[in-house]
Short mmCIF file of C-alpha atoms in Angstrom, two decimals:
data_model
loop_
_atom_site.label_atom_id
_atom_site.label_comp_id
_atom_site.label_asym_id
_atom_site.label_seq_id
_atom_site.Cartn_x
_atom_site.Cartn_y
_atom_site.Cartn_z
CA ALA J 1 132.11 30.95 52.86
CA LEU J 2 134.60 33.49 51.25
CA THR J 3 133.50 33.27 47.93
CA LEU J 4 129.63 34.02 48.47
CA PRO J 5 128.38 37.56 48.08
CA LYS J 6 128.15 39.76 51.25
CA PRO J 7 125.04 39.24 53.35
CA ARG J 8 122.06 41.26 52.66
CA THR J 9 120.49 40.84 55.83
CA GLU J 10 121.79 40.13 59.61
CA SER J 11 120.96 37.27 61.62
CA ASN J 12 120.69 37.28 65.50
CA ARG J 13 119.90 33.57 65.85
CA THR J 14 121.95 31.43 68.29
CA LEU J 15 123.89 28.40 67.33
CA SER J 16 120.97 26.09 69.00
CA GLU J 17 118.41 27.87 67.14
CA TRP J 18 120.41 27.13 63.79
CA ILE J 19 120.92 23.50 64.86
CA SER J 20 117.20 23.05 65.48
CA ILE J 21 116.32 24.63 62.10
CA LEU J 22 118.70 22.16 60.35
CA MET J 23 117.27 19.21 62.33
CA GLN J 24 114.03 19.91 60.91
CA LEU J 25 115.20 19.92 57.38
CA GLN J 26 116.09 16.19 57.41
CA ASP J 27 112.62 15.12 56.06
CA LYS J 28 111.99 18.06 53.68
CA GLU J 29 112.08 18.03 49.96
CA GLU J 30 115.15 19.16 48.27
CA GLU J 31 113.95 22.53 47.14
CA GLU J 32 112.86 23.44 50.54
CA LYS J 33 116.36 22.62 51.90
CA ARG J 34 117.84 24.78 49.17
CA GLU J 35 115.76 27.75 50.16
CA VAL J 36 116.66 27.48 54.00
CA ILE J 37 120.46 27.17 52.99
CA LEU J 38 120.45 30.17 50.56
CA ALA J 39 118.46 32.29 53.28
CA ALA J 40 120.99 31.33 55.77
CA TRP J 41 123.95 32.33 53.55
CA SER J 42 122.45 35.70 52.95
CA SER J 43 122.25 36.47 56.69
CA LEU J 44 125.48 35.26 57.82
CA ASN J 45 129.03 36.87 57.70
CA HIS J 46 131.85 34.79 56.33
CA ARG J 47 132.76 33.40 59.88
CA GLU J 48 129.41 32.38 60.58
CA ARG J 49 129.02 30.75 57.17
CA PHE J 50 132.13 28.91 57.84
CA ILE J 51 130.72 27.16 60.81
CA PHE J 52 127.26 26.76 59.13
CA ASN J 53 128.78 24.84 56.24
CA LYS J 54 130.81 22.68 58.65
CA ILE J 55 127.56 21.66 60.24
CA ILE J 56 125.62 20.93 57.16
CA THR J 57 128.42 19.05 55.66
CA GLY J 58 129.07 16.90 58.69
CA GLY J 59 132.66 18.48 58.96
CA PHE J 60 132.08 20.41 62.08
CA ARG J 61 132.39 17.08 64.32
CA VAL J 62 135.92 16.43 65.68
CA GLY J 63 136.67 13.31 67.23
CA VAL J 64 137.65 13.99 71.15
CA SER J 65 137.64 11.74 73.80
CA GLN J 66 135.35 12.30 76.81
CA LYS J 67 138.35 12.42 79.01
CA LEU J 68 140.18 15.22 76.80
CA MET J 69 136.73 17.07 76.83
CA THR J 70 136.41 16.90 80.60
CA ARG J 71 140.12 17.83 81.18
CA ALA J 72 139.67 20.97 78.80
CA LEU J 73 136.28 21.97 80.41
CA ALA J 74 138.14 21.71 83.89
CA LYS J 75 140.87 24.08 82.73
CA ALA J 76 138.24 26.67 81.05
CA THR J 77 135.88 26.80 84.13
CA GLY J 78 138.30 25.82 87.04
CA ILE J 79 135.97 23.27 88.06
CA ASP J 80 137.56 19.85 89.32
CA GLU J 81 137.66 17.08 86.62
CA ASN J 82 135.70 14.43 88.76
CA ILE J 83 132.98 16.96 89.42
CA LEU J 84 132.63 17.65 85.70
CA ALA J 85 132.64 14.02 84.89
CA HIS J 86 129.85 13.50 87.27
CA ARG J 87 127.79 16.48 85.92
CA MET J 88 128.05 15.15 82.16
CA MET J 89 127.16 11.52 82.86
CA GLY J 90 123.70 10.11 81.85
CA ASN J 91 121.37 10.65 79.06
CA TRP J 92 121.23 14.33 78.10
CA SER J 93 121.08 16.20 74.83
CA PRO J 94 121.83 19.71 73.89
CA ALA J 95 118.23 20.05 72.91
CA ASP J 96 116.85 19.57 76.58
CA THR J 97 119.72 21.29 78.54
CA ASN J 98 122.25 24.20 78.27
CA PHE J 99 125.79 24.75 79.22
CA GLU J 100 125.01 26.47 82.44
CA ASP J 101 122.75 24.02 83.88
CA LEU J 102 124.90 21.13 82.72
CA ILE J 103 128.46 22.43 83.54
CA LEU J 104 128.40 25.36 85.77
CA ARG J 105 125.32 24.64 88.03
CA GLU J 106 126.40 22.60 91.21
CA GLN J 107 124.47 19.50 91.50
CA ALA J 108 123.35 18.20 95.02
CA ASP J 109 125.07 14.73 94.92
CA GLU J 110 128.34 15.43 93.07
CA ARG J 111 130.23 15.83 96.31
CA ILE J 112 129.18 12.28 97.55
CA SER J 113 130.56 10.75 94.07
CA ARG J 114 134.37 11.89 94.61
CA PRO J 115 136.66 8.95 94.20
CA TYR J 116 140.03 8.62 96.08
CA PRO J 117 143.32 8.69 94.17
CA PHE J 118 144.42 5.34 93.00
CA TYR J 119 147.37 3.45 94.59
CA LEU J 120 149.47 2.04 91.83
CA ALA J 121 152.23 -0.63 91.96
CA TYR J 122 155.59 -0.78 90.57
CA ALA J 123 156.78 -3.78 88.44
CA LEU J 124 158.84 -6.06 90.51
CA ASP J 125 162.40 -5.13 89.38
CA ILE J 126 164.47 -6.83 92.40
CA SER J 127 164.96 -10.36 93.19
CA TYR J 128 162.11 -11.76 95.37
CA GLU J 129 164.79 -12.84 97.95
CA ASP J 130 165.27 -8.95 98.51
CA LEU J 131 161.73 -8.86 99.85
CA GLY J 132 162.39 -10.51 102.88
CA SER J 133 160.30 -13.08 104.51
CA SER J 134 157.19 -14.32 102.36
CA GLN J 135 155.11 -14.29 105.34
CA GLN J 136 155.18 -10.34 105.40
CA TRP J 137 153.44 -10.33 102.18
CA GLN J 138 149.87 -11.03 100.76
CA ALA J 139 149.75 -12.29 97.28
CA GLU J 140 146.90 -12.27 94.82
CA TYR J 141 146.31 -12.53 91.05
CA LYS J 142 147.07 -9.57 88.92
CA TRP J 143 143.45 -9.42 87.13
CA ASP J 144 143.45 -8.45 83.43
CA GLY J 145 140.26 -6.12 83.39
CA ILE J 146 139.63 -2.53 84.07
CA ARG J 147 140.68 -0.99 87.58
CA GLY J 148 137.66 0.66 89.14
CA GLN J 149 136.64 2.35 92.25
CA LEU J 150 133.01 1.36 93.56
CA ILE J 151 131.40 4.15 95.76
CA CYS J 152 128.39 3.83 97.80
CA ARG J 153 127.29 6.72 99.48
CA LYS J 154 123.79 8.13 100.47
CA GLY J 155 122.20 5.09 98.76
CA GLN J 156 123.76 6.10 95.26
CA ILE J 157 126.49 3.94 93.37
CA PHE J 158 129.32 5.52 91.45
CA LEU J 159 131.89 3.60 89.50
CA TRP J 160 135.23 5.38 88.53
CA SER J 161 137.91 3.96 86.29
CA ARG J 162 141.60 4.55 87.05
CA GLY J 163 141.35 7.06 84.21
CA GLU J 164 138.69 9.01 86.05
CA ASP J 165 135.98 8.18 83.77
CA LEU J 166 132.54 7.60 85.26
CA LEU J 167 131.58 4.41 84.20
CA THR J 168 128.38 3.89 86.30
CA ASP J 169 126.01 4.01 83.14
CA ARG J 170 127.92 1.54 81.17
CA PHE J 171 127.94 -1.37 83.82
CA PRO J 172 124.27 -1.81 84.84
CA GLU J 173 125.15 -4.94 86.65
CA ILE J 174 127.14 -2.86 89.21
CA SER J 175 124.77 0.03 89.31
CA ALA J 176 122.07 -2.26 90.48
CA LEU J 177 124.05 -2.49 93.82
CA ALA J 178 122.58 0.77 94.75
CA GLY J 179 120.51 0.52 98.03
CA LYS J 180 122.18 -3.11 98.66
CA MET J 181 125.62 -2.13 99.73
CA PRO J 182 126.46 -0.61 103.15
CA ASP J 183 126.44 3.29 102.98
CA GLY J 184 129.79 5.08 103.12
CA SER J 185 131.63 2.21 101.32
CA VAL J 186 134.46 2.70 98.71
CA ILE J 187 136.09 -0.42 97.10
CA ASP J 188 139.00 -0.69 94.85
CA GLY J 189 138.79 -3.64 92.54
CA GLU J 190 138.69 -5.07 88.80
CA LEU J 191 136.09 -5.00 86.48
CA LEU J 192 136.19 -8.42 84.82
CA PRO J 193 134.12 -10.33 82.33
CA TYR J 194 132.93 -13.43 83.98
CA LYS J 195 130.61 -16.21 82.86
CA ASP J 196 129.68 -19.73 83.96
CA GLY J 197 131.99 -19.67 86.91
CA SER J 198 135.20 -18.51 84.81
CA VAL J 199 136.91 -15.28 83.83
CA LEU J 200 136.72 -14.39 80.32
CA THR J 201 139.43 -12.51 78.24
CA PHE J 202 140.06 -8.96 78.24
CA GLN J 203 139.06 -8.95 74.51
CA ASN J 204 135.53 -10.15 75.67
CA LEU J 205 135.45 -7.06 77.98
CA GLN J 206 136.49 -4.61 74.96
CA THR J 207 133.02 -5.71 73.17
CA ARG J 208 131.37 -3.51 75.92
CA ILE J 209 134.19 -0.67 76.31
CA GLY J 210 132.80 2.54 74.98
CA ARG J 211 129.19 1.43 74.10
CA LYS J 212 126.45 3.52 75.95
CA ASN J 213 123.62 1.35 74.59
CA LEU J 214 124.02 -2.19 75.53
CA SER J 215 121.69 -4.89 74.11
CA ARG J 216 120.32 -7.73 76.14
CA LYS J 217 122.38 -10.12 74.07
CA MET J 218 125.52 -8.24 74.86
CA LEU J 219 124.82 -8.33 78.59
CA GLU J 220 124.01 -12.04 78.45
CA ASN J 221 127.11 -13.00 76.27
CA CYS J 222 129.63 -10.75 78.46
CA PRO J 223 128.38 -10.17 82.04
CA VAL J 224 130.67 -8.21 84.28
CA ILE J 225 131.72 -8.58 88.02
CA LEU J 226 133.79 -6.46 90.19
CA MET J 227 136.49 -8.40 91.81
CA ALA J 228 137.19 -6.46 95.05
CA TYR J 229 140.64 -6.39 96.61
CA ASP J 230 140.59 -3.35 98.71
CA LEU J 231 138.53 -1.07 100.93
CA LEU J 232 139.21 2.75 101.35
CA GLU J 233 136.20 3.97 103.11
CA TYR J 234 134.04 2.03 105.72
CA ARG J 235 130.92 3.50 107.30
CA GLY J 236 131.80 6.91 105.94
CA GLU J 237 135.40 6.94 107.29
CA ASP J 238 138.65 7.12 105.29
CA ILE J 239 140.53 4.00 106.37
CA ARG J 240 143.38 4.16 103.87
CA GLN J 241 145.85 4.73 106.50
CA GLN J 242 144.85 1.48 108.32
CA THR J 243 147.01 -1.64 107.43
CA LEU J 244 146.29 -4.11 104.68
CA VAL J 245 145.30 -6.70 107.01
CA LYS J 246 142.73 -4.48 108.67
CA ARG J 247 141.30 -3.27 105.53
CA ARG J 248 141.20 -6.61 104.10
CA ARG J 249 139.04 -7.91 107.04
CA LEU J 250 136.54 -5.10 106.70
CA LEU J 251 136.22 -5.78 102.99
CA GLU J 252 135.37 -9.38 103.79
CA ASN J 253 132.59 -8.52 105.79
CA ILE J 254 131.18 -6.13 103.19
CA ILE J 255 131.70 -8.76 100.40
CA ARG J 256 130.37 -11.59 102.23
CA PRO J 257 126.51 -11.22 101.53
CA PHE J 258 127.23 -10.55 97.90
CA GLU J 259 129.75 -13.38 97.27
CA GLY J 260 128.85 -15.21 94.34
CA ASP J 261 127.12 -12.35 92.76
CA VAL J 262 128.32 -9.30 90.99
CA LEU J 263 130.48 -8.40 93.77
CA ARG J 264 133.10 -10.75 94.47
CA LEU J 265 136.30 -11.04 96.82
CA SER J 266 139.46 -11.30 95.01
CA PRO J 267 141.24 -14.39 96.49
CA THR J 268 144.65 -14.51 98.28
CA ILE J 269 147.10 -17.04 97.31
CA ASP J 270 148.52 -19.44 99.93
CA PHE J 271 152.23 -20.03 99.52
CA GLU J 272 154.99 -21.12 101.74
CA SER J 273 157.85 -19.76 99.92
CA TRP J 274 158.80 -17.35 96.99
CA PRO J 275 159.70 -20.34 94.62
CA GLU J 276 156.48 -21.81 95.20
CA LEU J 277 154.71 -18.42 94.42
CA ASP J 278 156.85 -18.05 91.35
CA GLU J 279 155.53 -21.32 89.89
CA ILE J 280 151.92 -20.24 90.76
CA ARG J 281 152.67 -16.97 88.86
CA LYS J 282 154.00 -18.73 85.87
CA MET J 283 150.55 -20.56 85.50
CA ALA J 284 148.65 -17.71 86.02
CA ARG J 285 147.59 -17.01 82.45
CA LYS J 286 146.38 -20.61 82.12
CA GLN J 287 144.83 -20.85 85.38
CA ASN J 288 142.54 -17.82 85.18
CA LYS J 289 143.73 -15.37 82.42
CA SER J 290 145.25 -13.12 84.64
CA GLU J 291 148.69 -11.47 84.10
CA GLY J 292 150.55 -12.68 86.93
CA VAL J 293 150.60 -11.85 90.71
CA MET J 294 150.36 -8.90 92.91
CA LEU J 295 152.44 -8.58 96.20
CA LYS J 296 151.44 -6.23 99.01
CA ARG J 297 152.93 -5.94 102.29
CA THR J 298 150.65 -6.87 105.04
CA SER J 299 151.31 -3.81 107.05
CA SER J 300 150.85 -1.16 104.21
CA PRO J 301 148.59 1.62 104.06
CA TYR J 302 146.65 2.45 100.78
CA GLN J 303 148.94 5.24 99.50
CA VAL J 304 148.39 7.82 96.57
CA GLY J 305 149.78 7.29 93.17
CA ARG J 306 152.73 5.22 92.24
CA LYS J 307 154.87 4.37 95.38
CA LYS J 308 157.78 1.85 95.55
CA GLY J 309 158.32 -0.61 98.45
CA ASP J 310 154.82 -1.88 99.57
CA TRP J 311 152.99 -3.01 96.50
CA TRP J 312 154.51 -4.79 93.41
CA LYS J 313 153.18 -6.37 90.32
CA TRP J 314 154.82 -9.59 89.32
CA LYS J 315 153.84 -10.29 85.68
CA ILE J 316 154.20 -13.32 83.64
CA ASP J 317 156.42 -13.45 80.70
CA PRO J 318 154.85 -12.42 77.45
CA LEU J 319 153.87 -14.98 74.60
CA THR J 320 156.49 -14.81 71.87
CA ILE J 321 156.57 -15.76 68.33
CA ASP J 322 159.07 -15.32 65.55
CA ALA J 323 157.91 -13.38 62.40
CA VAL J 324 159.11 -12.19 59.03
CA LEU J 325 159.00 -8.44 58.39
CA LEU J 326 156.48 -7.83 55.22
CA TYR J 327 155.41 -4.28 55.31
CA ALA J 328 156.89 -1.08 56.48
CA GLN J 329 155.53 2.43 57.11
CA GLN J 330 157.13 5.70 58.36
CA GLY J 331 156.66 6.93 61.84
CA HIS J 332 155.42 10.23 63.32
CA GLY J 333 156.93 12.84 65.30
CA ARG J 334 160.68 12.49 65.66
CA ARG J 335 160.38 9.14 63.89
CA ALA J 336 158.80 10.78 60.71
CA ASN J 337 161.86 10.09 58.55
CA LEU J 338 162.24 6.53 59.55
CA PHE J 339 160.21 3.31 58.96
CA THR J 340 159.15 2.46 62.33
CA ASP J 341 155.42 0.93 61.76
CA TYR J 342 155.75 -2.78 60.55
CA THR J 343 153.51 -5.54 59.68
CA PHE J 344 154.58 -9.10 60.25
CA ALA J 345 153.86 -12.62 58.81
CA VAL J 346 154.11 -16.20 59.48
CA TRP J 347 154.27 -19.05 57.19
CA ASN J 348 151.28 -21.06 55.94
CA GLY J 349 152.93 -23.50 53.58
CA ASP J 350 154.80 -21.38 51.13
CA GLN J 351 152.90 -18.19 51.95
CA LEU J 352 153.38 -15.42 54.13
CA VAL J 353 150.30 -14.57 56.14
CA PRO J 354 150.11 -11.01 57.80
CA PHE J 355 149.04 -11.47 61.54
CA ALA J 356 150.30 -8.35 63.67
CA LYS J 357 151.53 -4.78 63.43
CA ALA J 358 154.08 -3.45 65.81
CA TYR J 359 156.08 -0.25 66.17
CA SER J 360 157.86 -0.50 69.34
CA GLY J 361 160.54 -2.30 71.27
CA LEU J 362 163.84 -1.46 69.19
CA THR J 363 166.55 0.87 69.57
CA ASP J 364 166.83 3.96 67.32
CA LYS J 365 169.99 2.52 65.82
CA GLU J 366 168.07 -0.59 64.88
CA PHE J 367 165.31 1.56 63.38
CA LEU J 368 167.83 3.37 61.46
CA GLU J 369 169.35 0.11 60.02
CA ILE J 370 165.95 -1.27 59.11
CA THR J 371 165.09 1.98 57.37
CA LYS J 372 168.20 1.63 55.13
CA TYR J 373 167.06 -1.91 54.41
CA VAL J 374 163.41 -0.76 53.64
CA ARG J 375 164.61 1.89 51.17
CA GLY J 376 166.97 -0.59 49.48
CA ASN J 377 164.60 -3.57 49.10
CA THR J 378 161.29 -2.22 48.42
CA LEU J 379 159.03 -4.31 46.17
CA GLU J 380 155.91 -2.30 46.04
CA ARG J 381 154.44 0.73 47.20
CA PHE J 382 150.78 1.31 48.56
CA GLY J 383 150.51 5.03 49.39
CA PRO J 384 152.68 5.47 52.69
CA VAL J 385 153.14 1.64 52.98
CA ARG J 386 156.04 -0.34 51.32
CA SER J 387 156.24 -4.15 50.84
CA VAL J 388 159.87 -5.23 51.26
CA LYS J 389 161.65 -8.42 50.46
CA PRO J 390 160.79 -10.86 53.28
CA ASN J 391 164.30 -11.42 54.81
CA LEU J 392 164.10 -10.04 58.18
CA VAL J 393 162.95 -12.01 61.27
CA PHE J 394 161.76 -10.39 64.62
CA GLU J 395 160.52 -11.96 67.84
CA ILE J 396 157.11 -10.57 68.59
CA ALA J 397 155.95 -10.45 72.34
CA PHE J 398 152.25 -10.15 73.04
CA GLU J 399 150.09 -10.41 76.09
CA GLY J 400 147.19 -12.27 74.67
CA ILE J 401 145.55 -13.98 71.59
CA GLN J 402 142.12 -14.44 70.55
CA ALA J 403 140.05 -15.63 67.30
CA SER J 404 139.29 -12.71 64.79
CA THR J 405 137.14 -13.03 61.71
CA ARG J 406 138.59 -9.56 60.83
CA HIS J 407 142.08 -10.72 60.37
CA LYS J 408 143.25 -12.74 57.45
CA SER J 409 145.33 -14.89 59.87
CA GLY J 410 142.17 -15.67 61.89
CA VAL J 411 143.84 -14.23 65.20
CA ALA J 412 144.24 -10.95 66.91
CA LEU J 413 147.22 -10.22 69.32
CA ARG J 414 146.99 -7.97 72.59
CA PHE J 415 149.73 -5.28 72.80
CA PRO J 416 152.19 -6.73 69.97
CA ARG J 417 155.65 -5.25 70.13
CA MET J 418 159.00 -6.13 68.95
CA LEU J 419 161.12 -8.11 71.56
CA ARG J 420 164.27 -8.39 69.50
CA TRP J 421 165.58 -8.58 65.90
CA ARG J 422 166.56 -12.14 65.26
CA LYS J 423 169.53 -11.65 62.94
CA ASP J 424 170.37 -15.17 63.61
CA LYS J 425 167.48 -16.69 61.98
CA HIS J 426 166.65 -17.44 58.49
CA PRO J 427 162.99 -16.30 57.30
CA ARG J 428 162.10 -20.00 56.82
CA GLU J 429 162.92 -20.65 60.54
CA ALA J 430 160.25 -18.01 61.39
CA ASN J 431 156.92 -19.62 63.12
CA THR J 432 153.86 -20.82 61.03
CA ILE J 433 150.19 -20.27 61.28
CA ASP J 434 149.75 -23.51 62.86
CA ASP J 435 151.98 -22.36 65.93
CA LEU J 436 149.67 -19.30 66.38
CA LYS J 437 146.52 -21.55 66.29
CA ALA J 438 148.09 -23.74 68.99
CA MET J 439 148.68 -20.72 70.98
CA LEU J 440 144.99 -19.66 70.31
CA HIS J 441 143.98 -23.24 71.62
CA THR J 442 145.86 -22.98 74.68
CA PHE J 443 145.54 -19.16 75.74
CA GLY J 444 142.69 -18.09 74.00
#
């Protein structure tokens, strides 16, 4: 852009006009493309050429999440994030709309789509005996899916995630409830992959996350339900300050006509004592692929944000395996001078097979000690990555395991992290690939 001669003419074309011209060049001959580009350069100043060159080379595109873009637009325009998310939903393109119509102009139905703030539970950090009588609490499974809020107002359906992403278009099974649910209803629940009477794994759900275009095969392989566990609005009235018992009773009335379909009621767990519930909790992963249990005080209102006292999540212990450190890479930010990103391996006979990467779970002192080891025991370098002498053993914790054709080990772990450095273990005492496969058979 700076090395080209000064422009001979001046252009008053808009950005959208230039994009339209470039789109038409896709099927043209090389000579015609060349003529258009040279003509453009001769009419644009150096700043305009810079943008033009970025567009024609594909370098203008910057990866930004929809959530971040929505937040930035909210800050720039002063419009609420939820309203902007609603305005940008659906299939639109810059070719058939403009900024004013899409972003600045109020839409007739955006007010009816607004969700309520989610109520978030704390992890149980006290003894269950300190909770008092178990009869004062409702227990249900902590489902491993996407937290969602289903809104039905004026015959329309809106599905919001906890991260305030509008998901209606991505889950046609749920949007099909439009016109069927009672008007003025807002349900809090969990989007779960569900097939043949069983909840599938979160990894199954990941195959649908982020995809705008869903094939028939994908919908058949991974159908989704909403497991409903709370009711925030009933017949257009905000009922969040009513007790959990009352809200649950009204929720049951709404769900009853749909039970067994895409909308299901999250079952409560019958238990007589805390020790009995503890045993149920420990079996949650094997029972229905859930993460543990939720405890909700029966007299509690539906509050805003994360509050202690009335809602607790009592998760199961993570799966663990002992592994050998094989590769190390420097971290980022304040850890840029330390080797904090590791690749771990398990034994397959006499060979170490990589199976997981992790970068969290240790103290700064431990990271410093490992960094010294890496620098003194490097075998090879592959760009920023170093292979090291396989002498250090770590206990790796993770939330789930599934088969994977992309990984040499044949498995992929969910949320792997370092639980502790096993200085007491010799590398040959680390687990094997057969141990991972056994876990896959049990929990995959």
